[in-house]
Amino acid sequence: MPVATKQLPVRERGACCDLPLVKPAWADETADLMKALADPTRLTMVASLWKTDAPICVCDFTAGLGLSQPTISHHMAKLKEAGLVDSEKRGIWVYYRLHDRLSPSRRKLLGQLIST
Amino acid sequence: MPVATKQLPVRERGACCDLPLVKPAWADETADLMKALADPTRLTMVASLWKTDAPICVCDFTAGLGLSQPTISHHMAKLKEAGLVDSEKRGIWVYYRLHDRLSPSRRKLLGQLIST
């Protein structure tokens, strides 16, 4: 009578399943957006612009956030680069506003982010 | 007859308006979330987990993304730290899934992010 051999479970050493499709272009673009927003000061600026109708003067940001004008400009440059913010000069002051042509999905995303 | 003097516009050199109220705790917490998501690989992982019902084996991530197991673990650790992802060991493999107790607002935000 043959000795019963203990059956070892079969264990795959490789992958079993494909990952769901995630587009690399989406990941790159969204990571850039997240980077632009990954800072409390920049989030505060975006939320301020979101919550007001009128453009906000750089002078109100320096006063309200207790930061220097170059620091505000630096952060705003990053938000402009990400297409979130736009600016215009009025007299001696720069005024910032959310970008007029924010896509509907970005607008929805910002709304969701700010309402949390 | 007095000479009419040209009236110069009054220009405030300081702030004119208060910023809308933005809570610092919201800005800090949201910035941490944005940092966790500010990477194409981590976004791809989160989107993959979002799009599947079943937990995903680390072996499928290494195969699907062409990255080493330590690299996957490193990124997953950041997502776990941000409360987005959870993991369990099954045999020799670690399986990842979206955190069960994701708040409704975070779930909505991720859905919005991934649908863009």
PDB file of C-alpha atoms in Angstrom:
ATOM      1  CA  MET A   1       0.000   0.000   0.000  1.00  0.00           C
ATOM      2  CA  PRO A   2       1.549   3.338  -1.009  1.00  0.00           C
ATOM      3  CA  VAL A   3       2.193   5.893   1.710  1.00  0.00           C
ATOM      4  CA  ALA A   4      -0.111   8.901   1.406  1.00  0.00           C
ATOM      5  CA  THR A   5       2.006  11.892   0.559  1.00  0.00           C
ATOM      6  CA  LYS A   6       1.012  15.174   2.027  1.00  0.00           C
ATOM      7  CA  GLN A   7      -0.171  17.474  -0.718  1.00  0.00           C
ATOM      8  CA  LEU A   8       1.458  20.891  -0.557  1.00  0.00           C
ATOM      9  CA  PRO A   9      -0.758  23.753  -1.680  1.00  0.00           C
ATOM     10  CA  VAL A  10       0.167  25.141  -5.059  1.00  0.00           C
ATOM     11  CA  ARG A  11       1.482  28.652  -4.569  1.00  0.00           C
ATOM     12  CA  GLU A  12       1.918  30.953  -7.502  1.00  0.00           C
ATOM     13  CA  ARG A  13       5.114  32.907  -7.233  1.00  0.00           C
ATOM     14  CA  GLY A  14       4.077  35.461  -9.825  1.00  0.00           C
ATOM     15  CA  ALA A  15       1.157  37.695 -10.523  1.00  0.00           C
ATOM     16  CA  CYS A  16      -2.328  36.303 -10.729  1.00  0.00           C
ATOM     17  CA  CYS A  17      -4.317  39.164 -12.108  1.00  0.00           C
ATOM     18  CA  ASP A  18      -3.926  42.179 -14.306  1.00  0.00           C
ATOM     19  CA  LEU A  19      -4.347  45.539 -12.648  1.00  0.00           C
ATOM     20  CA  PRO A  20      -7.334  47.598 -13.761  1.00  0.00           C
ATOM     21  CA  LEU A  21      -6.475  50.046 -16.497  1.00  0.00           C
ATOM     22  CA  VAL A  22      -5.264  53.391 -15.161  1.00  0.00           C
ATOM     23  CA  LYS A  23      -4.093  55.852 -17.795  1.00  0.00           C
ATOM     24  CA  PRO A  24      -0.532  57.136 -17.227  1.00  0.00           C
ATOM     25  CA  ALA A  25      -1.484  60.572 -18.610  1.00  0.00           C
ATOM     26  CA  TRP A  26      -4.236  60.845 -15.994  1.00  0.00           C
ATOM     27  CA  ALA A  27      -1.815  59.845 -13.222  1.00  0.00           C
ATOM     28  CA  ASP A  28       0.826  62.369 -14.315  1.00  0.00           C
ATOM     29  CA  GLU A  29      -1.604  65.238 -14.714  1.00  0.00           C
ATOM     30  CA  THR A  30      -3.420  64.525 -11.461  1.00  0.00           C
ATOM     31  CA  ALA A  31      -0.126  64.196  -9.552  1.00  0.00           C
ATOM     32  CA  ASP A  32       0.844  67.674 -10.789  1.00  0.00           C
ATOM     33  CA  LEU A  33      -2.458  69.043  -9.527  1.00  0.00           C
ATOM     34  CA  MET A  34      -2.015  67.321  -6.152  1.00  0.00           C
ATOM     35  CA  LYS A  35       1.528  68.739  -5.868  1.00  0.00           C
ATOM     36  CA  ALA A  36       0.214  72.242  -6.453  1.00  0.00           C
ATOM     37  CA  LEU A  37      -2.323  71.719  -3.672  1.00  0.00           C
ATOM     38  CA  ALA A  38      -0.014  69.855  -1.263  1.00  0.00           C
ATOM     39  CA  ASP A  39       0.689  72.880   0.907  1.00  0.00           C
ATOM     40  CA  PRO A  40      -1.478  74.444   3.638  1.00  0.00           C
ATOM     41  CA  THR A  41      -0.776  78.017   2.486  1.00  0.00           C
ATOM     42  CA  ARG A  42      -1.668  77.292  -1.117  1.00  0.00           C
ATOM     43  CA  LEU A  43      -4.808  75.439  -0.039  1.00  0.00           C
ATOM     44  CA  THR A  44      -5.793  78.410   2.106  1.00  0.00           C
ATOM     45  CA  MET A  45      -5.275  80.731  -0.854  1.00  0.00           C
ATOM     46  CA  VAL A  46      -7.337  78.568  -3.200  1.00  0.00           C
ATOM     47  CA  ALA A  47     -10.094  78.212  -0.602  1.00  0.00           C
ATOM     48  CA  SER A  48     -10.107  82.001  -0.074  1.00  0.00           C
ATOM     49  CA  LEU A  49     -10.456  82.608  -3.805  1.00  0.00           C
ATOM     50  CA  TRP A  50     -13.150  79.929  -3.997  1.00  0.00           C
ATOM     51  CA  LYS A  51     -15.154  81.569  -1.229  1.00  0.00           C
ATOM     52  CA  THR A  52     -15.172  85.084  -2.677  1.00  0.00           C
ATOM     53  CA  ASP A  53     -16.603  86.417  -5.890  1.00  0.00           C
ATOM     54  CA  ALA A  54     -14.239  89.340  -6.270  1.00  0.00           C
ATOM     55  CA  PRO A  55     -10.513  88.997  -7.027  1.00  0.00           C
ATOM     56  CA  ILE A  56      -8.308  89.295  -3.935  1.00  0.00           C
ATOM     57  CA  CYS A  57      -5.450  91.810  -3.666  1.00  0.00           C
ATOM     58  CA  VAL A  58      -2.001  90.480  -2.831  1.00  0.00           C
ATOM     59  CA  CYS A  59      -2.029  93.063  -0.027  1.00  0.00           C
ATOM     60  CA  ASP A  60      -4.966  91.283   1.593  1.00  0.00           C
ATOM     61  CA  PHE A  61      -3.117  87.970   1.417  1.00  0.00           C
ATOM     62  CA  THR A  62       0.030  89.406   3.006  1.00  0.00           C
ATOM     63  CA  ALA A  63      -2.040  90.958   5.782  1.00  0.00           C
ATOM     64  CA  GLY A  64      -4.395  88.016   6.253  1.00  0.00           C
ATOM     65  CA  LEU A  65      -1.796  85.261   6.180  1.00  0.00           C
ATOM     66  CA  GLY A  66       1.075  87.171   7.782  1.00  0.00           C
ATOM     67  CA  LEU A  67       3.421  86.372   4.896  1.00  0.00           C
ATOM     68  CA  SER A  68       5.688  88.511   2.742  1.00  0.00           C
ATOM     69  CA  GLN A  69       4.723  89.560  -0.757  1.00  0.00           C
ATOM     70  CA  PRO A  70       7.460  87.385  -2.374  1.00  0.00           C
ATOM     71  CA  THR A  71       6.177  84.351  -0.455  1.00  0.00           C
ATOM     72  CA  ILE A  72       2.613  84.978  -1.624  1.00  0.00           C
ATOM     73  CA  SER A  73       3.860  85.482  -5.195  1.00  0.00           C
ATOM     74  CA  HIS A  74       5.887  82.275  -5.055  1.00  0.00           C
ATOM     75  CA  HIS A  75       2.908  80.206  -3.953  1.00  0.00           C
ATOM     76  CA  MET A  76       0.614  81.934  -6.438  1.00  0.00           C
ATOM     77  CA  ALA A  77       3.094  81.202  -9.248  1.00  0.00           C
ATOM     78  CA  LYS A  78       2.762  77.480  -8.462  1.00  0.00           C
ATOM     79  CA  LEU A  79      -1.024  77.721  -8.504  1.00  0.00           C
ATOM     80  CA  LYS A  80      -0.912  79.634 -11.799  1.00  0.00           C
ATOM     81  CA  GLU A  81       1.403  77.009 -13.281  1.00  0.00           C
ATOM     82  CA  ALA A  82      -1.163  74.363 -12.352  1.00  0.00           C
ATOM     83  CA  GLY A  83      -3.845  76.399 -14.135  1.00  0.00           C
ATOM     84  CA  LEU A  84      -5.804  77.030 -10.948  1.00  0.00           C
ATOM     85  CA  VAL A  85      -5.284  80.766 -10.518  1.00  0.00           C
ATOM     86  CA  ASP A  86      -5.002  83.838 -12.665  1.00  0.00           C
ATOM     87  CA  SER A  87      -3.840  87.357 -11.831  1.00  0.00           C
ATOM     88  CA  GLU A  88      -4.004  90.895 -13.106  1.00  0.00           C
ATOM     89  CA  LYS A  89      -2.328  94.119 -12.111  1.00  0.00           C
ATOM     90  CA  ARG A  90      -4.495  97.013 -10.967  1.00  0.00           C
ATOM     91  CA  GLY A  91      -2.433 100.081 -10.189  1.00  0.00           C
ATOM     92  CA  ILE A  92       0.354  99.010  -7.895  1.00  0.00           C
ATOM     93  CA  TRP A  93      -1.335  95.828  -6.698  1.00  0.00           C
ATOM     94  CA  VAL A  94      -1.687  92.369  -8.158  1.00  0.00           C
ATOM     95  CA  TYR A  95      -5.132  90.811  -7.816  1.00  0.00           C
ATOM     96  CA  TYR A  96      -5.689  87.064  -7.867  1.00  0.00           C
ATOM     97  CA  ARG A  97      -8.749  85.045  -8.798  1.00  0.00           C
ATOM     98  CA  LEU A  98      -9.554  81.440  -9.630  1.00  0.00           C
ATOM     99  CA  HIS A  99      -8.860  80.728 -13.285  1.00  0.00           C
ATOM    100  CA  ASP A 100     -11.899  81.641 -15.389  1.00  0.00           C
ATOM    101  CA  ARG A 101     -11.582  78.600 -17.572  1.00  0.00           C
ATOM    102  CA  LEU A 102     -11.301  75.977 -14.867  1.00  0.00           C
ATOM    103  CA  SER A 103     -12.698  72.742 -16.324  1.00  0.00           C
ATOM    104  CA  PRO A 104     -16.020  71.556 -14.835  1.00  0.00           C
ATOM    105  CA  SER A 105     -14.328  68.470 -13.350  1.00  0.00           C
ATOM    106  CA  ARG A 106     -11.632  70.553 -11.656  1.00  0.00           C
ATOM    107  CA  ARG A 107     -14.232  72.963 -10.366  1.00  0.00           C
ATOM    108  CA  LYS A 108     -16.177  70.026  -8.932  1.00  0.00           C
ATOM    109  CA  LEU A 109     -13.019  68.594  -7.408  1.00  0.00           C
ATOM    110  CA  LEU A 110     -12.084  71.885  -5.756  1.00  0.00           C
ATOM    111  CA  GLY A 111     -15.618  72.280  -4.432  1.00  0.00           C
ATOM    112  CA  GLN A 112     -15.455  68.802  -2.961  1.00  0.00           C
ATOM    113  CA  LEU A 113     -12.019  69.439  -1.482  1.00  0.00           C
ATOM    114  CA  ILE A 114     -13.000  72.735   0.104  1.00  0.00           C
ATOM    115  CA  SER A 115     -16.285  71.446   1.515  1.00  0.00           C
ATOM    116  CA  THR A 116     -14.546  68.678   3.499  1.00  0.00           C
TER     117      THR A 116
ATOM    118  CA  MET B   1     -10.833 132.205  -8.253  1.00  0.00           C
ATOM    119  CA  PRO B   2      -8.918 129.236  -6.818  1.00  0.00           C
ATOM    120  CA  VAL B   3      -7.091 126.979  -9.267  1.00  0.00           C
ATOM    121  CA  ALA B   4      -8.751 123.588  -9.494  1.00  0.00           C
ATOM    122  CA  THR B   5      -6.359 121.047  -8.079  1.00  0.00           C
ATOM    123  CA  LYS B   6      -6.251 117.674  -9.697  1.00  0.00           C
ATOM    124  CA  GLN B   7      -7.630 115.130  -7.302  1.00  0.00           C
ATOM    125  CA  LEU B   8      -5.356 112.111  -6.933  1.00  0.00           C
ATOM    126  CA  PRO B   9      -7.127 108.849  -6.267  1.00  0.00           C
ATOM    127  CA  VAL B  10      -6.767 107.671  -2.708  1.00  0.00           C
ATOM    128  CA  ARG B  11      -4.671 104.555  -2.713  1.00  0.00           C
ATOM    129  CA  GLU B  12      -4.549 102.357   0.343  1.00  0.00           C
ATOM    130  CA  ARG B  13      -1.101 101.055   0.977  1.00  0.00           C
ATOM    131  CA  GLY B  14      -2.349  98.308   3.248  1.00  0.00           C
ATOM    132  CA  ALA B  15      -5.001  95.673   3.189  1.00  0.00           C
ATOM    133  CA  CYS B  16      -8.554  96.542   2.327  1.00  0.00           C
ATOM    134  CA  CYS B  17     -10.454  93.413   3.119  1.00  0.00           C
ATOM    135  CA  ASP B  18     -10.341  90.446   5.402  1.00  0.00           C
ATOM    136  CA  LEU B  19      -9.783  87.077   3.776  1.00  0.00           C
ATOM    137  CA  PRO B  20     -12.659  84.603   3.985  1.00  0.00           C
ATOM    138  CA  LEU B  21     -12.325  82.248   6.922  1.00  0.00           C
ATOM    139  CA  VAL B  22     -10.326  79.115   6.067  1.00  0.00           C
ATOM    140  CA  LYS B  23      -9.669  76.795   8.983  1.00  0.00           C
ATOM    141  CA  PRO B  24      -5.970  76.028   9.536  1.00  0.00           C
ATOM    142  CA  ALA B  25      -6.796  72.458  10.641  1.00  0.00           C
ATOM    143  CA  TRP B  26      -8.576  71.856   7.333  1.00  0.00           C
ATOM    144  CA  ALA B  27      -5.601  73.245   5.384  1.00  0.00           C
ATOM    145  CA  ASP B  28      -3.085  71.078   7.268  1.00  0.00           C
ATOM    146  CA  GLU B  29      -5.108  67.899   6.987  1.00  0.00           C
ATOM    147  CA  THR B  30      -5.947  68.427   3.332  1.00  0.00           C
ATOM    148  CA  ALA B  31      -2.324  69.241   2.484  1.00  0.00           C
ATOM    149  CA  ASP B  32      -1.293  65.901   4.015  1.00  0.00           C
ATOM    150  CA  LEU B  33      -3.861  64.115   1.859  1.00  0.00           C
ATOM    151  CA  MET B  34      -2.667  65.957  -1.262  1.00  0.00           C
ATOM    152  CA  LYS B  35       0.953  65.033  -0.453  1.00  0.00           C
ATOM    153  CA  ALA B  36       0.010  61.368  -0.208  1.00  0.00           C
ATOM    154  CA  LEU B  37      -1.626  61.607  -3.632  1.00  0.00           C
ATOM    155  CA  ALA B  38       1.016  63.813  -5.279  1.00  0.00           C
ATOM    156  CA  ASP B  39       2.734  60.962  -7.088  1.00  0.00           C
ATOM    157  CA  PRO B  40       1.713  59.180 -10.308  1.00  0.00           C
ATOM    158  CA  THR B  41       2.530  55.714  -8.921  1.00  0.00           C
ATOM    159  CA  ARG B  42       0.517  56.242  -5.763  1.00  0.00           C
ATOM    160  CA  LEU B  43      -2.391  57.663  -7.755  1.00  0.00           C
ATOM    161  CA  THR B  44      -2.269  54.627 -10.048  1.00  0.00           C
ATOM    162  CA  MET B  45      -2.344  52.335  -7.007  1.00  0.00           C
ATOM    163  CA  VAL B  46      -5.278  54.152  -5.433  1.00  0.00           C
ATOM    164  CA  ALA B  47      -7.169  54.182  -8.745  1.00  0.00           C
ATOM    165  CA  SER B  48      -6.504  50.450  -9.177  1.00  0.00           C
ATOM    166  CA  LEU B  49      -7.851  49.701  -5.711  1.00  0.00           C
ATOM    167  CA  TRP B  50     -10.820  51.979  -6.376  1.00  0.00           C
ATOM    168  CA  LYS B  51     -11.676  50.145  -9.590  1.00  0.00           C
ATOM    169  CA  THR B  52     -11.642  46.622  -8.129  1.00  0.00           C
ATOM    170  CA  ASP B  53     -13.775  45.043  -5.472  1.00  0.00           C
ATOM    171  CA  ALA B  54     -11.246  42.463  -4.341  1.00  0.00           C
ATOM    172  CA  PRO B  55      -7.988  43.298  -2.519  1.00  0.00           C
ATOM    173  CA  ILE B  56      -4.950  43.375  -4.819  1.00  0.00           C
ATOM    174  CA  CYS B  57      -1.820  41.290  -4.180  1.00  0.00           C
ATOM    175  CA  VAL B  58       1.504  43.095  -3.979  1.00  0.00           C
ATOM    176  CA  CYS B  59       2.676  40.588  -6.610  1.00  0.00           C
ATOM    177  CA  ASP B  60       0.129  42.000  -9.065  1.00  0.00           C
ATOM    178  CA  PHE B  61       1.370  45.525  -8.401  1.00  0.00           C
ATOM    179  CA  THR B  62       5.020  44.570  -8.951  1.00  0.00           C
ATOM    180  CA  ALA B  63       4.102  42.798 -12.192  1.00  0.00           C
ATOM    181  CA  GLY B  64       1.606  45.400 -13.409  1.00  0.00           C
ATOM    182  CA  LEU B  65       3.660  48.486 -12.608  1.00  0.00           C
ATOM    183  CA  GLY B  66       7.130  47.029 -13.252  1.00  0.00           C
ATOM    184  CA  LEU B  67       8.350  48.078  -9.808  1.00  0.00           C
ATOM    185  CA  SER B  68      10.165  46.212  -7.038  1.00  0.00           C
ATOM    186  CA  GLN B  69       8.341  44.970  -3.966  1.00  0.00           C
ATOM    187  CA  PRO B  70      10.144  47.467  -1.653  1.00  0.00           C
ATOM    188  CA  THR B  71       9.095  50.324  -3.922  1.00  0.00           C
ATOM    189  CA  ILE B  72       5.460  49.199  -3.861  1.00  0.00           C
ATOM    190  CA  SER B  73       5.634  48.786  -0.063  1.00  0.00           C
ATOM    191  CA  HIS B  74       7.156  52.245   0.330  1.00  0.00           C
ATOM    192  CA  HIS B  75       4.382  53.907  -1.641  1.00  0.00           C
ATOM    193  CA  MET B  76       1.706  51.828   0.087  1.00  0.00           C
ATOM    194  CA  ALA B  77       3.110  52.840   3.485  1.00  0.00           C
ATOM    195  CA  LYS B  78       2.525  56.491   2.566  1.00  0.00           C
ATOM    196  CA  LEU B  79      -1.033  55.737   1.488  1.00  0.00           C
ATOM    197  CA  LYS B  80      -1.646  53.778   4.688  1.00  0.00           C
ATOM    198  CA  GLU B  81      -0.255  56.670   6.748  1.00  0.00           C
ATOM    199  CA  ALA B  82      -2.775  58.954   5.047  1.00  0.00           C
ATOM    200  CA  GLY B  83      -5.548  56.522   5.997  1.00  0.00           C
ATOM    201  CA  LEU B  84      -6.374  55.703   2.388  1.00  0.00           C
ATOM    202  CA  VAL B  85      -5.233  52.095   2.196  1.00  0.00           C
ATOM    203  CA  ASP B  86      -5.187  49.036   4.401  1.00  0.00           C
ATOM    204  CA  SER B  87      -3.357  45.726   4.007  1.00  0.00           C
ATOM    205  CA  GLU B  88      -3.400  42.152   5.237  1.00  0.00           C
ATOM    206  CA  LYS B  89      -1.065  39.216   4.845  1.00  0.00           C
ATOM    207  CA  ARG B  90      -2.387  36.093   3.162  1.00  0.00           C
ATOM    208  CA  GLY B  91       0.228  33.358   3.091  1.00  0.00           C
ATOM    209  CA  ILE B  92       3.399  34.850   1.705  1.00  0.00           C
ATOM    210  CA  TRP B  93       1.721  37.810   0.002  1.00  0.00           C
ATOM    211  CA  VAL B  94       0.468  41.145   1.242  1.00  0.00           C
ATOM    212  CA  TYR B  95      -2.904  42.229  -0.140  1.00  0.00           C
ATOM    213  CA  TYR B  96      -3.959  45.855  -0.335  1.00  0.00           C
ATOM    214  CA  ARG B  97      -7.399  47.427  -0.391  1.00  0.00           C
ATOM    215  CA  LEU B  98      -8.913  50.874   0.093  1.00  0.00           C
ATOM    216  CA  HIS B  99      -9.440  51.575   3.777  1.00  0.00           C
ATOM    217  CA  ASP B 100     -12.820  50.213   4.891  1.00  0.00           C
ATOM    218  CA  ARG B 101     -13.600  53.218   7.009  1.00  0.00           C
ATOM    219  CA  LEU B 102     -12.872  55.918   4.458  1.00  0.00           C
ATOM    220  CA  SER B 103     -15.062  58.913   5.366  1.00  0.00           C
ATOM    221  CA  PRO B 104     -17.906  59.671   2.926  1.00  0.00           C
ATOM    222  CA  SER B 105     -16.287  62.991   1.964  1.00  0.00           C
ATOM    223  CA  ARG B 106     -12.949  61.320   1.192  1.00  0.00           C
ATOM    224  CA  ARG B 107     -14.698  58.614  -0.773  1.00  0.00           C
ATOM    225  CA  LYS B 108     -16.508  61.289  -2.783  1.00  0.00           C
ATOM    226  CA  LEU B 109     -13.258  63.159  -3.334  1.00  0.00           C
ATOM    227  CA  LEU B 110     -11.438  60.055  -4.561  1.00  0.00           C
ATOM    228  CA  GLY B 111     -14.322  59.218  -6.869  1.00  0.00           C
ATOM    229  CA  GLN B 112     -14.218  62.717  -8.299  1.00  0.00           C
ATOM    230  CA  LEU B 113     -10.440  62.580  -8.666  1.00  0.00           C
ATOM    231  CA  ILE B 114     -10.446  59.214 -10.399  1.00  0.00           C
ATOM    232  CA  SER B 115     -13.288  60.064 -12.767  1.00  0.00           C
ATOM    233  CA  THR B 116     -11.435  63.076 -14.206  1.00  0.00           C
TER     234      THR B 116
END
